[in-house]
Coordinates of C-alpha atoms in Angstrom, one line a residue:
M1 CA -22.3 -0.3 32.9
Q2 CA -22.2 3.4 33.7
N3 CA -24.6 4.2 31.1
P4 CA -26.7 0.9 30.3
N5 CA -28.3 2.9 27.3
N6 CA -25.1 3.3 25.4
A7 CA -24.4 -0.3 25.5
T8 CA -23.6 -2.3 22.2
F9 CA -24.2 -5.9 21.9
H10 CA -21.4 -7.8 20.1
Y11 CA -21.1 -11.4 18.7
C12 CA -17.8 -12.5 17.4
C13 CA -16.6 -15.8 16.1
I14 CA -13.0 -17.0 15.0
Y15 CA -12.1 -19.8 12.6
A16 CA -8.6 -21.3 11.6
A17 CA -7.9 -21.2 7.7
K18 CA -6.3 -24.6 7.5
G19 CA -5.2 -23.7 4.0
I20 CA -2.9 -21.0 4.9
I21 CA 0.2 -21.9 6.9
D22 CA 2.8 -19.2 8.5
P23 CA 1.4 -16.0 7.3
N24 CA 2.9 -12.6 8.0
Q25 CA 2.9 -12.1 11.8
K26 CA 1.7 -8.6 11.1
L27 CA -1.2 -9.7 9.0
D28 CA -4.5 -7.8 9.9
S29 CA -6.7 -7.0 6.7
A30 CA -10.2 -6.3 6.9
L31 CA -11.7 -8.5 3.8
L32 CA -15.3 -7.2 4.5
K33 CA -16.5 -4.3 6.3
E34 CA -20.1 -3.4 6.4
E35 CA -22.1 -1.1 8.8
N36 CA -22.5 -3.8 11.7
V37 CA -20.3 -6.8 10.7
V38 CA -16.4 -6.7 10.0
V39 CA -14.3 -9.7 8.6
R40 CA -10.8 -9.7 9.6
L41 CA -7.8 -12.0 8.3
L42 CA -5.2 -12.1 11.3
G43 CA -1.7 -13.2 11.5
S44 CA -0.3 -14.5 14.9
D45 CA 0.4 -11.1 16.5
A46 CA -3.0 -9.9 15.8
Y47 CA -4.7 -12.9 17.0
E48 CA -2.5 -13.2 20.1
N49 CA -3.7 -9.5 21.0
L50 CA -7.3 -11.0 20.1
V51 CA -7.1 -14.0 22.2
G52 CA -6.0 -11.7 25.0
R53 CA -8.9 -9.5 24.7
I54 CA -11.0 -12.6 25.0
V55 CA -9.7 -14.3 28.1
S56 CA -9.1 -11.0 30.0
P57 CA -11.2 -8.2 28.7
A58 CA -10.0 -6.0 31.5
G59 CA -6.4 -6.5 30.8
K60 CA -3.5 -7.3 33.2
K61 CA -5.1 -5.9 36.3
E62 CA -8.1 -8.5 36.0
I63 CA -5.3 -11.4 35.8
E64 CA -3.4 -9.9 38.6
D65 CA -6.5 -10.0 40.8
L66 CA -7.0 -13.6 40.5
D67 CA -5.9 -16.5 42.5
D68 CA -3.3 -18.7 41.3
K69 CA -5.7 -21.7 40.3
A70 CA -8.1 -19.3 38.5
R71 CA -5.0 -17.8 36.7
E72 CA -3.6 -21.1 35.8
K73 CA -7.3 -21.9 34.2
L74 CA -7.1 -18.4 32.3
E75 CA -3.7 -19.5 30.9
L76 CA -4.9 -22.9 30.0
R77 CA -7.5 -21.3 28.1
R78 CA -5.4 -18.9 26.4
N79 CA -2.9 -21.6 25.2
S80 CA -6.0 -23.5 24.0
L81 CA -7.0 -20.9 21.7
L82 CA -3.5 -20.2 20.4
L83 CA -2.9 -23.8 19.7
Q84 CA -6.0 -24.2 17.7
A85 CA -4.7 -21.9 15.3
L86 CA -1.0 -22.6 15.2
H87 CA 1.0 -21.8 12.2
H88 CA -2.5 -21.0 10.4
A89 CA -4.1 -17.7 9.4
V90 CA -7.4 -16.7 11.2
I91 CA -10.8 -15.4 10.0
H92 CA -12.2 -13.2 13.0
V93 CA -15.6 -12.3 12.5
E94 CA -17.4 -9.5 14.5
S95 CA -21.0 -8.2 14.2
C96 CA -22.8 -5.5 16.6
L97 CA -26.2 -4.0 17.2
P98 CA -27.1 -1.2 19.5
L99 CA -29.0 -1.8 22.7
D100 CA -32.1 -0.5 21.3
I101 CA -32.3 -2.9 18.6
V102 CA -31.5 -5.8 20.7
R103 CA -34.3 -4.8 23.2
S104 CA -36.8 -5.1 20.3
Y105 CA -36.2 -8.9 20.2
H106 CA -37.2 -9.3 23.9
E107 CA -40.2 -11.5 24.5
E108 CA -41.9 -12.3 28.0
N109 CA -41.6 -16.0 29.3
S110 CA -39.1 -16.9 26.5
E111 CA -36.1 -19.0 27.7
L112 CA -33.8 -17.4 24.9
P113 CA -32.4 -14.0 25.9
A114 CA -33.1 -11.1 23.2
Y115 CA -29.3 -10.8 22.1
V116 CA -29.7 -14.4 21.0
K117 CA -32.7 -13.7 19.2
A118 CA -31.4 -10.6 17.6
P119 CA -29.4 -11.1 14.3
L120 CA -26.0 -10.8 15.7
K121 CA -25.1 -14.2 14.9
K122 CA -26.9 -14.4 11.7
N123 CA -25.1 -11.2 10.3
A124 CA -21.9 -12.7 11.4
E125 CA -22.5 -16.2 9.7
R126 CA -23.4 -14.4 6.3
A127 CA -20.3 -12.4 6.4
F128 CA -18.2 -15.4 7.1
K129 CA -19.7 -17.6 4.5
S130 CA -19.2 -14.8 1.8
V131 CA -15.6 -14.4 3.0
S132 CA -14.7 -18.2 3.2
A133 CA -16.0 -18.7 -0.3
A134 CA -14.2 -15.8 -1.5
M135 CA -11.2 -17.0 0.0
T136 CA -11.2 -20.4 -1.3
F137 CA -11.8 -18.9 -4.9
A138 CA -9.1 -16.7 -4.6
R139 CA -6.5 -19.4 -3.8
G140 CA -7.9 -22.3 -5.7
S141 CA -10.1 -24.9 -4.0
F142 CA -7.2 -27.4 -3.1
L143 CA -5.4 -24.8 -1.0
S144 CA -8.3 -23.5 1.2
K145 CA -10.9 -25.8 1.6
N146 CA -11.6 -26.0 5.0
Y147 CA -12.3 -23.6 8.0
D148 CA -12.1 -25.1 11.3
F149 CA -14.4 -23.4 14.1
I150 CA -12.6 -22.3 17.2
H151 CA -14.5 -19.9 19.3
E152 CA -17.9 -17.8 19.5
Q153 CA -19.1 -15.3 22.2
Y154 CA -21.5 -12.8 22.9
Y155 CA -20.4 -9.7 24.7
V156 CA -21.8 -6.2 25.8
T157 CA -19.4 -3.1 25.5
D158 CA -19.6 -0.2 27.6
D159 CA -17.4 2.2 29.8
Q160 CA -16.6 -0.7 31.9
S161 CA -16.6 -3.4 29.0
T162 CA -18.9 -6.2 30.5
V163 CA -18.5 -9.4 28.8
I164 CA -21.0 -12.4 28.3
Q165 CA -18.8 -15.4 27.0
K166 CA -19.5 -18.8 25.4
L167 CA -16.8 -21.1 24.2
H168 CA -16.9 -24.3 21.9
P169 CA -14.5 -27.1 22.0
T170 CA -13.1 -28.0 18.3
T171 CA -11.6 -30.8 16.4
I172 CA -8.6 -30.1 14.3
S173 CA -7.7 -31.8 11.0
D174 CA -4.0 -32.4 10.0
G175 CA -4.5 -33.5 6.5
D176 CA -5.2 -30.7 4.5
L177 CA -2.8 -29.0 2.0
M178 CA -1.3 -25.6 3.2
T179 CA 0.6 -23.0 1.6
K180 CA 1.5 -19.5 2.4
L181 CA -0.6 -16.6 1.8
S182 CA 0.3 -14.1 -1.0
M183 CA -0.7 -10.3 -0.7
G184 CA -2.5 -10.8 -4.2
E185 CA -4.7 -13.4 -2.7
V186 CA -5.7 -11.4 0.1
Q187 CA -6.6 -8.6 -2.4
V188 CA -8.8 -10.8 -4.6
T189 CA -10.4 -12.1 -1.5
E190 CA -11.1 -8.8 -0.3
K191 CA -12.6 -7.5 -3.3
L192 CA -14.8 -10.9 -4.0
A193 CA -15.8 -11.1 -0.7
S194 CA -18.1 -7.8 -1.1
I195 CA -19.2 -8.9 -4.3
L196 CA -20.5 -12.2 -2.8
Y197 CA -22.0 -10.5 0.0
Y198 CA -24.3 -8.4 -2.1
D199 CA -24.6 -10.5 -5.1
K200 CA -28.5 -11.7 -4.7
E201 CA -28.2 -13.9 -7.9
I202 CA -25.9 -16.4 -6.5
N203 CA -25.9 -15.4 -2.6
K204 CA -27.9 -18.4 -1.5
I205 CA -25.7 -20.9 -3.4
I206 CA -22.9 -19.1 -1.7
D207 CA -24.4 -19.6 1.6
I208 CA -25.0 -23.3 1.0
Y209 CA -21.6 -23.8 -0.5
S210 CA -19.8 -22.6 2.7
E211 CA -21.5 -24.8 4.8
S212 CA -19.2 -27.5 3.1
L213 CA -16.1 -25.8 4.0
T214 CA -16.4 -26.2 7.6
P215 CA -16.8 -30.1 8.1
Y216 CA -15.3 -30.1 11.5
K217 CA -18.0 -27.8 12.8
S218 CA -21.2 -29.4 10.9
G219 CA -20.0 -33.0 10.4
H220 CA -18.8 -34.6 6.8
L221 CA -22.3 -35.7 6.0
H222 CA -23.7 -32.0 6.6
A223 CA -20.7 -30.9 4.4
F224 CA -21.1 -33.3 1.7
I225 CA -25.0 -32.4 1.3
A226 CA -24.1 -28.7 1.3
A227 CA -21.9 -29.2 -1.5
W228 CA -24.2 -31.4 -3.4
T229 CA -27.0 -29.1 -3.0
A230 CA -24.9 -25.9 -4.0
L231 CA -24.1 -27.9 -7.2
E232 CA -27.5 -28.8 -8.1
M233 CA -28.7 -25.3 -7.6
F234 CA -25.9 -23.6 -9.5
V235 CA -26.3 -26.1 -12.6
A236 CA -30.2 -25.6 -12.5
T237 CA -29.8 -21.7 -12.3
Q238 CA -27.1 -21.4 -15.0
F239 CA -29.0 -23.8 -17.4
K240 CA -32.0 -21.8 -17.2
E241 CA -29.8 -19.0 -18.5
I242 CA -28.1 -20.7 -21.3
Q243 CA -31.3 -23.0 -22.4
S244 CA -32.1 -20.7 -25.3
S245 CA -28.3 -21.1 -26.6
V246 CA -28.6 -24.9 -26.6
A247 CA -28.8 -26.7 -29.9
I248 CA -28.9 -30.1 -31.2
N249 CA -26.2 -31.7 -33.6
I250 CA -26.3 -34.6 -35.4
N251 CA -23.0 -36.4 -35.7
G252 CA -21.3 -33.2 -34.9
T253 CA -23.5 -31.1 -37.7
A254 CA -26.1 -28.6 -36.4
A255 CA -29.3 -29.9 -37.2
H256 CA -32.0 -27.9 -38.8
N257 CA -33.6 -25.2 -36.7
D258 CA -37.2 -26.6 -37.3
F259 CA -36.1 -30.1 -36.1
S260 CA -33.9 -28.6 -33.3
S261 CA -36.6 -26.5 -32.0
R262 CA -39.2 -29.5 -31.9
M263 CA -36.7 -31.7 -30.0
L264 CA -36.0 -28.9 -27.6
A265 CA -39.6 -28.3 -26.9
V266 CA -40.1 -32.2 -26.3
M267 CA -37.4 -32.0 -23.8
K268 CA -38.3 -29.0 -21.9
D269 CA -38.1 -29.8 -18.2
K270 CA -37.2 -33.3 -18.6
Y271 CA -33.4 -32.6 -18.6
R272 CA -31.4 -34.7 -16.1
L273 CA -28.7 -33.1 -13.8
V274 CA -25.9 -34.8 -15.8
D275 CA -27.5 -33.3 -19.1
K276 CA -27.8 -29.9 -17.7
F277 CA -24.2 -30.1 -16.4
A278 CA -23.0 -31.4 -19.8
A279 CA -24.6 -28.3 -21.7
L280 CA -23.2 -25.9 -19.0
S281 CA -19.7 -27.3 -19.3
S282 CA -20.0 -27.1 -23.0
Y283 CA -21.1 -23.7 -23.0
Y284 CA -18.2 -22.7 -20.8
E285 CA -15.8 -24.2 -23.7
D286 CA -14.1 -26.0 -20.9
A287 CA -11.2 -28.2 -21.7
D288 CA -11.9 -30.8 -19.3
A289 CA -15.6 -31.0 -20.1
D290 CA -15.6 -34.8 -20.5
E291 CA -13.6 -35.6 -17.3
D292 CA -15.8 -33.5 -15.4
I293 CA -18.8 -35.1 -16.5
A294 CA -17.2 -38.3 -15.6
V295 CA -16.5 -37.2 -12.1
L296 CA -20.2 -35.8 -11.7
K297 CA -21.7 -39.3 -12.8
S298 CA -19.3 -41.0 -10.2
I299 CA -20.3 -38.5 -7.3
K300 CA -24.2 -39.1 -8.1
E301 CA -23.6 -42.7 -8.3
I302 CA -22.1 -42.8 -4.9
R303 CA -24.5 -40.1 -3.5
D304 CA -27.5 -42.2 -4.6
K305 CA -26.3 -45.5 -3.4
F306 CA -25.9 -44.2 -0.2
F307 CA -29.2 -41.8 0.1
H308 CA -31.6 -44.6 -1.5
T309 CA -30.0 -48.0 -0.4
M310 CA -27.9 -46.6 2.5
E311 CA -25.0 -48.2 0.9
G312 CA -21.6 -47.2 1.9
E313 CA -20.3 -45.0 4.9
I314 CA -20.6 -41.3 5.5
K315 CA -16.9 -40.9 5.7
D316 CA -16.5 -41.9 1.9
L317 CA -19.0 -39.6 0.7
P318 CA -16.9 -37.7 -1.9
L319 CA -16.7 -34.2 -0.2
D320 CA -13.6 -33.1 -1.9
Q321 CA -14.6 -34.2 -5.5
T322 CA -17.9 -32.2 -4.8
R323 CA -16.3 -29.4 -3.5
E324 CA -13.7 -29.1 -6.2
L325 CA -16.5 -29.6 -9.2
I326 CA -18.8 -26.5 -7.7
S327 CA -15.6 -24.6 -6.7
K328 CA -14.3 -24.8 -10.2
Y329 CA -17.7 -23.8 -12.2
L330 CA -18.3 -21.1 -9.8
Q331 CA -15.0 -19.7 -10.4
I332 CA -15.6 -19.9 -14.1
Y333 CA -18.9 -18.1 -13.6
L334 CA -17.4 -15.4 -11.5
E335 CA -14.4 -15.0 -13.9
R336 CA -17.0 -14.4 -16.6
K337 CA -19.0 -12.1 -14.6
C338 CA -16.4 -10.0 -12.8
E339 CA -14.0 -8.7 -15.3
G340 CA -10.4 -8.4 -14.0
F341 CA -10.8 -11.4 -11.4
V342 CA -8.3 -14.3 -12.2
F343 CA -8.6 -17.3 -9.7
Q344 CA -5.8 -19.4 -9.0
K345 CA -6.2 -23.0 -10.6
A346 CA -4.7 -25.5 -8.5
A347 CA -3.4 -28.7 -10.3
R348 CA -4.9 -31.9 -9.7

């Protein structure tokens, strides 16, 4: 480095958006852009350029200086990265911090370098969670529900582009429903990603929910637990908001206020998850409320049998059903909160 004090540390990660097939080759859209982190949605041309910078930061001259064996290894690595995103859109997340901030995380006798302790990866992951959830909502949960982790690396930029790399293998799924991407979906994703990134009221739920969107990175069990936990948290949080609106009916007729108030007081803090969900779906006036309640009961029964008696197998935990349910009600919540947002509704 010519001037180490001007160095900037970076962390980048790449995901294949499995639900998007054959995006525009020229696609290069910033879905989220903040002070220290940028998330871009890339088509094949932009991704190919990115891969070129990853495998050979110094460009063609670096490749020309290699021997045949090293050049072949570099080409294999390049092809591997390209194939893992073949026909799919790519989400590229990059965060950066200046050297002086990274230095502040240095600890004597620590095995971890300062750049790993610095919030480079944490900032990138938070941004990805907001964007992946936004994309899923914008397109419908059946269309964009899995994001396959492809690559991550730390690197330092200065006048000579010194690079530190770390590459991870990935598993690719063949079974997801895929559709082409519309620019309307990109625009909704871009607007919504910023909202989710800053919405403290729901940010924690979104962080957990988005963990369910990367089952090939974290595993099916982890993804299911994330989806179920997000559903529980969302229902509990929203029930608190609407609890004052809950009333008791007797054979379809509103009960007397005094009776209703006394019964609700007795039930305070005793509502089950299914009760809260039923109240929430009724409050949202959803036409499929009865069906959704039945789905929740089915998911809960499978979940309880597995975790309480270890009955069943991990692969049979209903990840898709759980994600679809939490996605649907998060979308309803966001449509109510964010005027002008309309999400694509995928048919069952």
